[in-house]
PDB file of C-alpha atoms in Angstrom:
ATOM      1  CA  UNK U 127      56.255 112.754  95.670  1.00 46.00           C
ATOM      2  CA  UNK U 128      54.388 111.733  92.530  1.00 53.00           C
ATOM      3  CA  UNK U 129      56.749 110.036  90.071  1.00 69.00           C
ATOM      4  CA  UNK U 130      54.016 110.079  87.388  1.00 89.00           C
ATOM      5  CA  UNK U 131      54.209 113.854  87.061  1.00 94.00           C
ATOM      6  CA  UNK U 132      56.500 115.742  84.715  1.00 97.00           C
ATOM      7  CA  UNK U 133      57.024 119.312  85.883  1.00 97.00           C
ATOM      8  CA  UNK U 134      57.023 121.713  82.915  1.00 98.00           C
ATOM      9  CA  UNK U 135      58.830 124.745  84.334  1.00 97.00           C
ATOM     10  CA  UNK U 136      58.077 127.656  82.038  1.00 98.00           C
ATOM     11  CA  UNK U 137      58.942 131.288  81.456  1.00 97.00           C
ATOM     12  CA  UNK U 138      57.514 133.545  78.780  1.00 98.00           C
ATOM     13  CA  UNK U 139      58.286 137.070  77.665  1.00 97.00           C
ATOM     14  CA  UNK U 140      55.676 139.333  76.068  1.00 98.00           C
ATOM     15  CA  UNK U 141      55.186 142.881  74.811  1.00 98.00           C
ATOM     16  CA  UNK U 142      52.147 143.442  77.007  1.00 98.00           C
ATOM     17  CA  UNK U 143      49.830 141.951  79.577  1.00 97.00           C
ATOM     18  CA  UNK U 144      46.897 140.584  77.564  1.00 97.00           C
ATOM     19  CA  UNK U 145      47.269 137.537  75.321  1.00 97.00           C
ATOM     20  CA  UNK U 146      45.781 138.229  71.900  1.00 97.00           C
ATOM     21  CA  UNK U 147      45.757 141.996  72.309  1.00 98.00           C
ATOM     22  CA  UNK U 148      49.524 141.816  72.894  1.00 98.00           C
ATOM     23  CA  UNK U 149      52.017 139.165  71.772  1.00 98.00           C
ATOM     24  CA  UNK U 150      54.091 136.474  73.427  1.00 98.00           C
ATOM     25  CA  UNK U 151      57.656 136.942  72.174  1.00 98.00           C
ATOM     26  CA  UNK U 152      59.540 134.101  73.890  1.00 98.00           C
ATOM     27  CA  UNK U 153      58.491 130.707  75.233  1.00 98.00           C
ATOM     28  CA  UNK U 154      60.807 128.396  77.146  1.00 98.00           C
ATOM     29  CA  UNK U 155      60.027 125.290  79.174  1.00 98.00           C
ATOM     30  CA  UNK U 156      62.231 122.853  81.046  1.00 97.00           C
ATOM     31  CA  UNK U 157      60.736 119.428  81.773  1.00 97.00           C
ATOM     32  CA  UNK U 158      61.814 117.870  85.087  1.00 95.00           C
ATOM     33  CA  UNK U 159      61.075 114.636  86.883  1.00 92.00           C
ATOM     34  CA  UNK U 160      60.002 114.382  90.522  1.00 84.00           C
ATOM     35  CA  UNK U 161      63.601 114.825  91.711  1.00 83.00           C
ATOM     36  CA  UNK U 162      64.034 118.023  89.690  1.00 81.00           C
ATOM     37  CA  UNK U 163      66.297 116.331  87.108  1.00 89.00           C
ATOM     38  CA  UNK U 164      65.983 117.932  83.661  1.00 93.00           C
ATOM     39  CA  UNK U 165      64.498 115.585  81.069  1.00 96.00           C
ATOM     40  CA  UNK U 166      64.167 117.897  78.085  1.00 97.00           C
ATOM     41  CA  UNK U 167      63.745 121.554  77.141  1.00 98.00           C
ATOM     42  CA  UNK U 168      61.958 123.717  74.591  1.00 98.00           C
ATOM     43  CA  UNK U 169      62.753 127.267  73.503  1.00 98.00           C
ATOM     44  CA  UNK U 170      61.423 129.500  70.736  1.00 98.00           C
ATOM     45  CA  UNK U 171      61.055 133.168  69.857  1.00 98.00           C
ATOM     46  CA  UNK U 172      57.725 134.072  68.257  1.00 98.00           C
ATOM     47  CA  UNK U 173      56.747 136.717  65.737  1.00 98.00           C
ATOM     48  CA  UNK U 174      54.205 139.241  67.030  1.00 98.00           C
ATOM     49  CA  UNK U 175      50.568 138.453  66.293  1.00 98.00           C
ATOM     50  CA  UNK U 176      49.051 140.192  63.261  1.00 96.00           C
ATOM     51  CA  UNK U 177      47.081 143.216  64.435  1.00 96.00           C
ATOM     52  CA  UNK U 178      48.369 143.013  68.008  1.00 98.00           C
ATOM     53  CA  UNK U 179      49.766 146.084  69.756  1.00 98.00           C
ATOM     54  CA  UNK U 180      52.599 146.688  72.190  1.00 98.00           C
ATOM     55  CA  UNK U 181      51.696 147.855  75.686  1.00 98.00           C
ATOM     56  CA  UNK U 182      53.474 151.192  76.368  1.00 98.00           C
ATOM     57  CA  UNK U 183      54.247 150.375  80.025  1.00 98.00           C
ATOM     58  CA  UNK U 184      55.697 147.000  79.067  1.00 98.00           C
ATOM     59  CA  UNK U 185      57.801 148.580  76.328  1.00 98.00           C
ATOM     60  CA  UNK U 186      59.158 151.148  78.795  1.00 98.00           C
ATOM     61  CA  UNK U 187      60.230 148.210  80.973  1.00 97.00           C
ATOM     62  CA  UNK U 188      61.813 146.469  77.957  1.00 97.00           C
ATOM     63  CA  UNK U 189      63.867 149.641  77.345  1.00 97.00           C
ATOM     64  CA  UNK U 190      65.630 148.883  80.658  1.00 96.00           C
ATOM     65  CA  UNK U 191      66.528 145.342  79.450  1.00 95.00           C
ATOM     66  CA  UNK U 192      68.191 145.881  76.037  1.00 96.00           C
ATOM     67  CA  UNK U 193      70.136 142.599  75.998  1.00 95.00           C
ATOM     68  CA  UNK U 194      67.076 140.496  76.816  1.00 95.00           C
ATOM     69  CA  UNK U 195      65.026 142.449  74.244  1.00 97.00           C
ATOM     70  CA  UNK U 196      67.657 141.855  71.551  1.00 96.00           C
ATOM     71  CA  UNK U 197      67.729 138.139  72.423  1.00 96.00           C
ATOM     72  CA  UNK U 198      63.970 137.694  72.019  1.00 95.00           C
ATOM     73  CA  UNK U 199      64.048 139.474  68.646  1.00 96.00           C
ATOM     74  CA  UNK U 200      66.360 136.833  67.144  1.00 96.00           C
ATOM     75  CA  UNK U 201      65.076 133.967  64.984  1.00 97.00           C
ATOM     76  CA  UNK U 202      61.411 134.838  65.472  1.00 98.00           C
ATOM     77  CA  UNK U 203      59.081 132.184  64.068  1.00 98.00           C
ATOM     78  CA  UNK U 204      55.423 131.880  63.174  1.00 98.00           C
ATOM     79  CA  UNK U 205      53.361 131.418  66.380  1.00 98.00           C
ATOM     80  CA  UNK U 206      51.220 128.637  64.870  1.00 98.00           C
ATOM     81  CA  UNK U 207      54.315 126.651  63.890  1.00 98.00           C
ATOM     82  CA  UNK U 208      55.914 127.159  67.302  1.00 98.00           C
ATOM     83  CA  UNK U 209      52.819 126.128  69.246  1.00 98.00           C
ATOM     84  CA  UNK U 210      52.309 122.977  67.157  1.00 98.00           C
ATOM     85  CA  UNK U 211      55.924 122.021  67.886  1.00 98.00           C
ATOM     86  CA  UNK U 212      55.443 122.859  71.563  1.00 98.00           C
ATOM     87  CA  UNK U 213      52.306 120.702  71.736  1.00 98.00           C
ATOM     88  CA  UNK U 214      54.171 117.798  70.129  1.00 98.00           C
ATOM     89  CA  UNK U 215      57.035 118.302  72.595  1.00 98.00           C
ATOM     90  CA  UNK U 216      54.582 118.207  75.510  1.00 98.00           C
ATOM     91  CA  UNK U 217      53.052 115.008  74.105  1.00 97.00           C
ATOM     92  CA  UNK U 218      56.508 113.409  74.044  1.00 97.00           C
ATOM     93  CA  UNK U 219      56.994 113.908  77.796  1.00 97.00           C
ATOM     94  CA  UNK U 220      56.175 111.049  80.183  1.00 95.00           C
ATOM     95  CA  UNK U 221      53.328 111.065  82.680  1.00 94.00           C
ATOM     96  CA  UNK U 222      50.932 113.852  83.571  1.00 95.00           C
ATOM     97  CA  UNK U 223      52.224 117.323  82.746  1.00 96.00           C
ATOM     98  CA  UNK U 224      52.195 119.985  85.492  1.00 97.00           C
ATOM     99  CA  UNK U 225      52.794 123.594  84.426  1.00 98.00           C
ATOM    100  CA  UNK U 226      55.117 125.454  86.837  1.00 97.00           C
ATOM    101  CA  UNK U 227      55.985 129.168  86.758  1.00 97.00           C
ATOM    102  CA  UNK U 228      56.662 132.256  88.844  1.00 94.00           C
ATOM    103  CA  UNK U 229      54.083 133.712  88.767  1.00 93.00           C
ATOM    104  CA  UNK U 230      51.931 130.978  87.267  1.00 95.00           C
ATOM    105  CA  UNK U 231      48.916 133.294  86.796  1.00 95.00           C
ATOM    106  CA  UNK U 232      50.890 135.341  84.243  1.00 96.00           C
ATOM    107  CA  UNK U 233      52.807 132.725  82.259  1.00 97.00           C
ATOM    108  CA  UNK U 234      50.015 130.142  82.185  1.00 98.00           C
ATOM    109  CA  UNK U 235      47.421 132.475  80.655  1.00 97.00           C
ATOM    110  CA  UNK U 236      49.735 133.144  77.708  1.00 98.00           C
ATOM    111  CA  UNK U 237      50.594 129.498  77.078  1.00 98.00           C
ATOM    112  CA  UNK U 238      46.937 128.480  77.474  1.00 97.00           C
ATOM    113  CA  UNK U 239      45.730 131.171  75.039  1.00 98.00           C
ATOM    114  CA  UNK U 240      48.377 130.338  72.420  1.00 98.00           C
ATOM    115  CA  UNK U 241      47.724 126.584  72.688  1.00 98.00           C
ATOM    116  CA  UNK U 242      43.979 127.021  72.373  1.00 97.00           C
ATOM    117  CA  UNK U 243      44.320 129.506  69.512  1.00 98.00           C
ATOM    118  CA  UNK U 244      46.888 127.642  67.422  1.00 98.00           C
ATOM    119  CA  UNK U 245      46.486 124.000  68.487  1.00 98.00           C
ATOM    120  CA  UNK U 246      42.931 123.893  69.812  1.00 97.00           C
ATOM    121  CA  UNK U 247      43.896 121.796  72.832  1.00 94.00           C
ATOM    122  CA  UNK U 248      44.802 122.807  76.372  1.00 90.00           C
ATOM    123  CA  UNK U 249      47.447 120.065  77.004  1.00 95.00           C
ATOM    124  CA  UNK U 250      47.774 120.827  80.750  1.00 95.00           C
ATOM    125  CA  UNK U 251      44.998 119.052  82.652  1.00 91.00           C
ATOM    126  CA  UNK U 252      46.317 119.799  86.167  1.00 92.00           C
ATOM    127  CA  UNK U 253      46.084 123.227  87.775  1.00 94.00           C
ATOM    128  CA  UNK U 254      49.349 125.164  87.398  1.00 97.00           C
ATOM    129  CA  UNK U 255      51.834 125.251  90.262  1.00 96.00           C
ATOM    130  CA  UNK U 256      52.922 128.713  91.370  1.00 95.00           C
ATOM    131  CA  UNK U 257      56.529 128.692  92.605  1.00 94.00           C
ATOM    132  CA  UNK U 258      56.042 131.636  94.968  1.00 91.00           C
ATOM    133  CA  UNK U 259      53.154 129.821  96.672  1.00 93.00           C
ATOM    134  CA  UNK U 260      55.134 126.569  96.753  1.00 92.00           C
ATOM    135  CA  UNK U 261      58.153 128.343  98.289  1.00 91.00           C
ATOM    136  CA  UNK U 262      55.860 129.996 100.866  1.00 92.00           C
ATOM    137  CA  UNK U 263      54.240 126.680 101.810  1.00 90.00           C
ATOM    138  CA  UNK U 264      57.506 124.722 101.914  1.00 89.00           C
ATOM    139  CA  UNK U 265      59.698 127.194 103.793  1.00 88.00           C
ATOM    140  CA  UNK U 266      57.106 128.831 106.048  1.00 86.00           C
ATOM    141  CA  UNK U 267      58.368 132.254 104.952  1.00 87.00           C
ATOM    142  CA  UNK U 268      55.893 135.116 104.827  1.00 88.00           C
ATOM    143  CA  UNK U 269      54.094 135.042 101.462  1.00 88.00           C
ATOM    144  CA  UNK U 270      55.620 138.301 100.176  1.00 84.00           C
ATOM    145  CA  UNK U 271      59.073 137.261 101.414  1.00 84.00           C
ATOM    146  CA  UNK U 272      58.792 134.045  99.391  1.00 83.00           C
ATOM    147  CA  UNK U 273      59.175 136.020  96.122  1.00 85.00           C
ATOM    148  CA  UNK U 274      62.081 134.924  93.886  1.00 83.00           C
ATOM    149  CA  UNK U 275      63.996 138.167  94.500  1.00 81.00           C
ATOM    150  CA  UNK U 276      64.497 136.950  98.094  1.00 80.00           C
ATOM    151  CA  UNK U 277      65.588 133.405  97.234  1.00 80.00           C
ATOM    152  CA  UNK U 278      69.230 132.462  97.903  1.00 77.00           C
ATOM    153  CA  UNK U 279      71.353 132.671  94.732  1.00 81.00           C
ATOM    154  CA  UNK U 280      72.276 128.989  94.943  1.00 83.00           C
ATOM    155  CA  UNK U 281      68.612 128.039  94.464  1.00 84.00           C
ATOM    156  CA  UNK U 282      68.892 129.103  90.819  1.00 82.00           C
ATOM    157  CA  UNK U 283      71.656 126.623  89.972  1.00 81.00           C
ATOM    158  CA  UNK U 284      73.804 129.302  88.340  1.00 72.00           C
ATOM    159  CA  UNK U 285      70.945 130.615  86.158  1.00 77.00           C
ATOM    160  CA  UNK U 286      70.342 134.056  87.626  1.00 75.00           C
ATOM    161  CA  UNK U 287      67.277 135.922  86.362  1.00 77.00           C
ATOM    162  CA  UNK U 288      68.168 137.557  83.022  1.00 84.00           C
ATOM    163  CA  UNK U 289      64.745 137.801  81.293  1.00 85.00           C
ATOM    164  CA  UNK U 290      66.029 135.411  78.658  1.00 90.00           C
ATOM    165  CA  UNK U 291      63.185 132.919  78.909  1.00 93.00           C
ATOM    166  CA  UNK U 292      65.326 129.751  78.777  1.00 93.00           C
ATOM    167  CA  UNK U 293      67.732 131.060  81.445  1.00 92.00           C
ATOM    168  CA  UNK U 294      64.843 131.994  83.710  1.00 93.00           C
ATOM    169  CA  UNK U 295      63.074 128.665  83.149  1.00 95.00           C
ATOM    170  CA  UNK U 296      66.286 126.791  84.046  1.00 93.00           C
ATOM    171  CA  UNK U 297      66.711 128.921  87.165  1.00 93.00           C
ATOM    172  CA  UNK U 298      63.149 128.191  88.203  1.00 93.00           C
ATOM    173  CA  UNK U 299      63.673 124.481  87.483  1.00 94.00           C
ATOM    174  CA  UNK U 300      66.701 124.495  89.810  1.00 92.00           C
ATOM    175  CA  UNK U 301      64.611 126.224  92.488  1.00 90.00           C
ATOM    176  CA  UNK U 302      61.838 123.680  91.992  1.00 93.00           C
ATOM    177  CA  UNK U 303      64.365 120.862  92.502  1.00 91.00           C
ATOM    178  CA  UNK U 304      65.440 122.496  95.776  1.00 91.00           C
ATOM    179  CA  UNK U 305      61.838 122.864  96.938  1.00 92.00           C
ATOM    180  CA  UNK U 306      60.956 119.289  95.948  1.00 91.00           C
ATOM    181  CA  UNK U 307      63.910 118.017  97.998  1.00 88.00           C
ATOM    182  CA  UNK U 308      62.888 120.178 100.970  1.00 86.00           C
ATOM    183  CA  UNK U 309      59.331 118.888 100.706  1.00 82.00           C
ATOM    184  CA  UNK U 310      60.492 115.273 100.534  1.00 76.00           C
ATOM    185  CA  UNK U 311      62.494 115.831 103.713  1.00 72.00           C
ATOM    186  CA  UNK U 312      59.450 117.367 105.418  1.00 66.00           C
ATOM    187  CA  UNK U 313      57.318 114.404 104.285  1.00 54.00           C
ATOM    188  CA  UNK U 314      59.807 111.996 105.857  1.00 50.00           C
ATOM    189  CA  UNK U 315      59.892 113.978 109.106  1.00 52.00           C
ATOM    190  CA  UNK U 316      56.095 114.067 109.337  1.00 48.00           C
ATOM    191  CA  UNK U 317      55.968 110.317 108.701  1.00 45.00           C
ATOM    192  CA  UNK U 318      58.544 109.713 111.469  1.00 50.00           C
ATOM    193  CA  UNK U 319      61.120 108.333 109.005  1.00 49.00           C
ATOM    194  CA  UNK U 320      64.735 109.115 109.943  1.00 50.00           C
ATOM    195  CA  UNK U 321      66.600 111.412 107.510  1.00 49.00           C
ATOM    196  CA  UNK U 322      68.791 109.739 104.876  1.00 53.00           C
TER     197      UNK U 322
END
């Protein structure tokens, strides 16, 4: 386990699939140490980008989640202001920052695009960690079975998936803590060290 890494467990919500064409509406990250302990958190709702459009399929999905939609419409702020604050928050965290999400390919592209557009700096130097892949590798479950919908409820630490970005990020952070502990145990077994 690398104690020099801060895990930045992140969830975003958007009104489409393509950053720039569509808009990121919510950004939430929970920073954890190598044991999964929360160090700090960041949450903001963003105003839609000027000239951006809403994806019809995504908006049909949002119609099935009225509470989460209402939540991400509150206190919307200028994206440039939010991303500058987010960059400063990332800079305040110790060690190397590792972006973590489920799925990382979706959330990371939004955060990367918004950071590059509004801050001009990528901030995350390490490749993102995908929680589905990490769960698959740690548990030995079939890759498709390692999806979050199949995880035990207690993995989420009481933060069941609500599509409120901060709730989902905290749930993923709890799952990451579980997986880190499982991995540490596996490391000890492979090294021939008796369990604690």
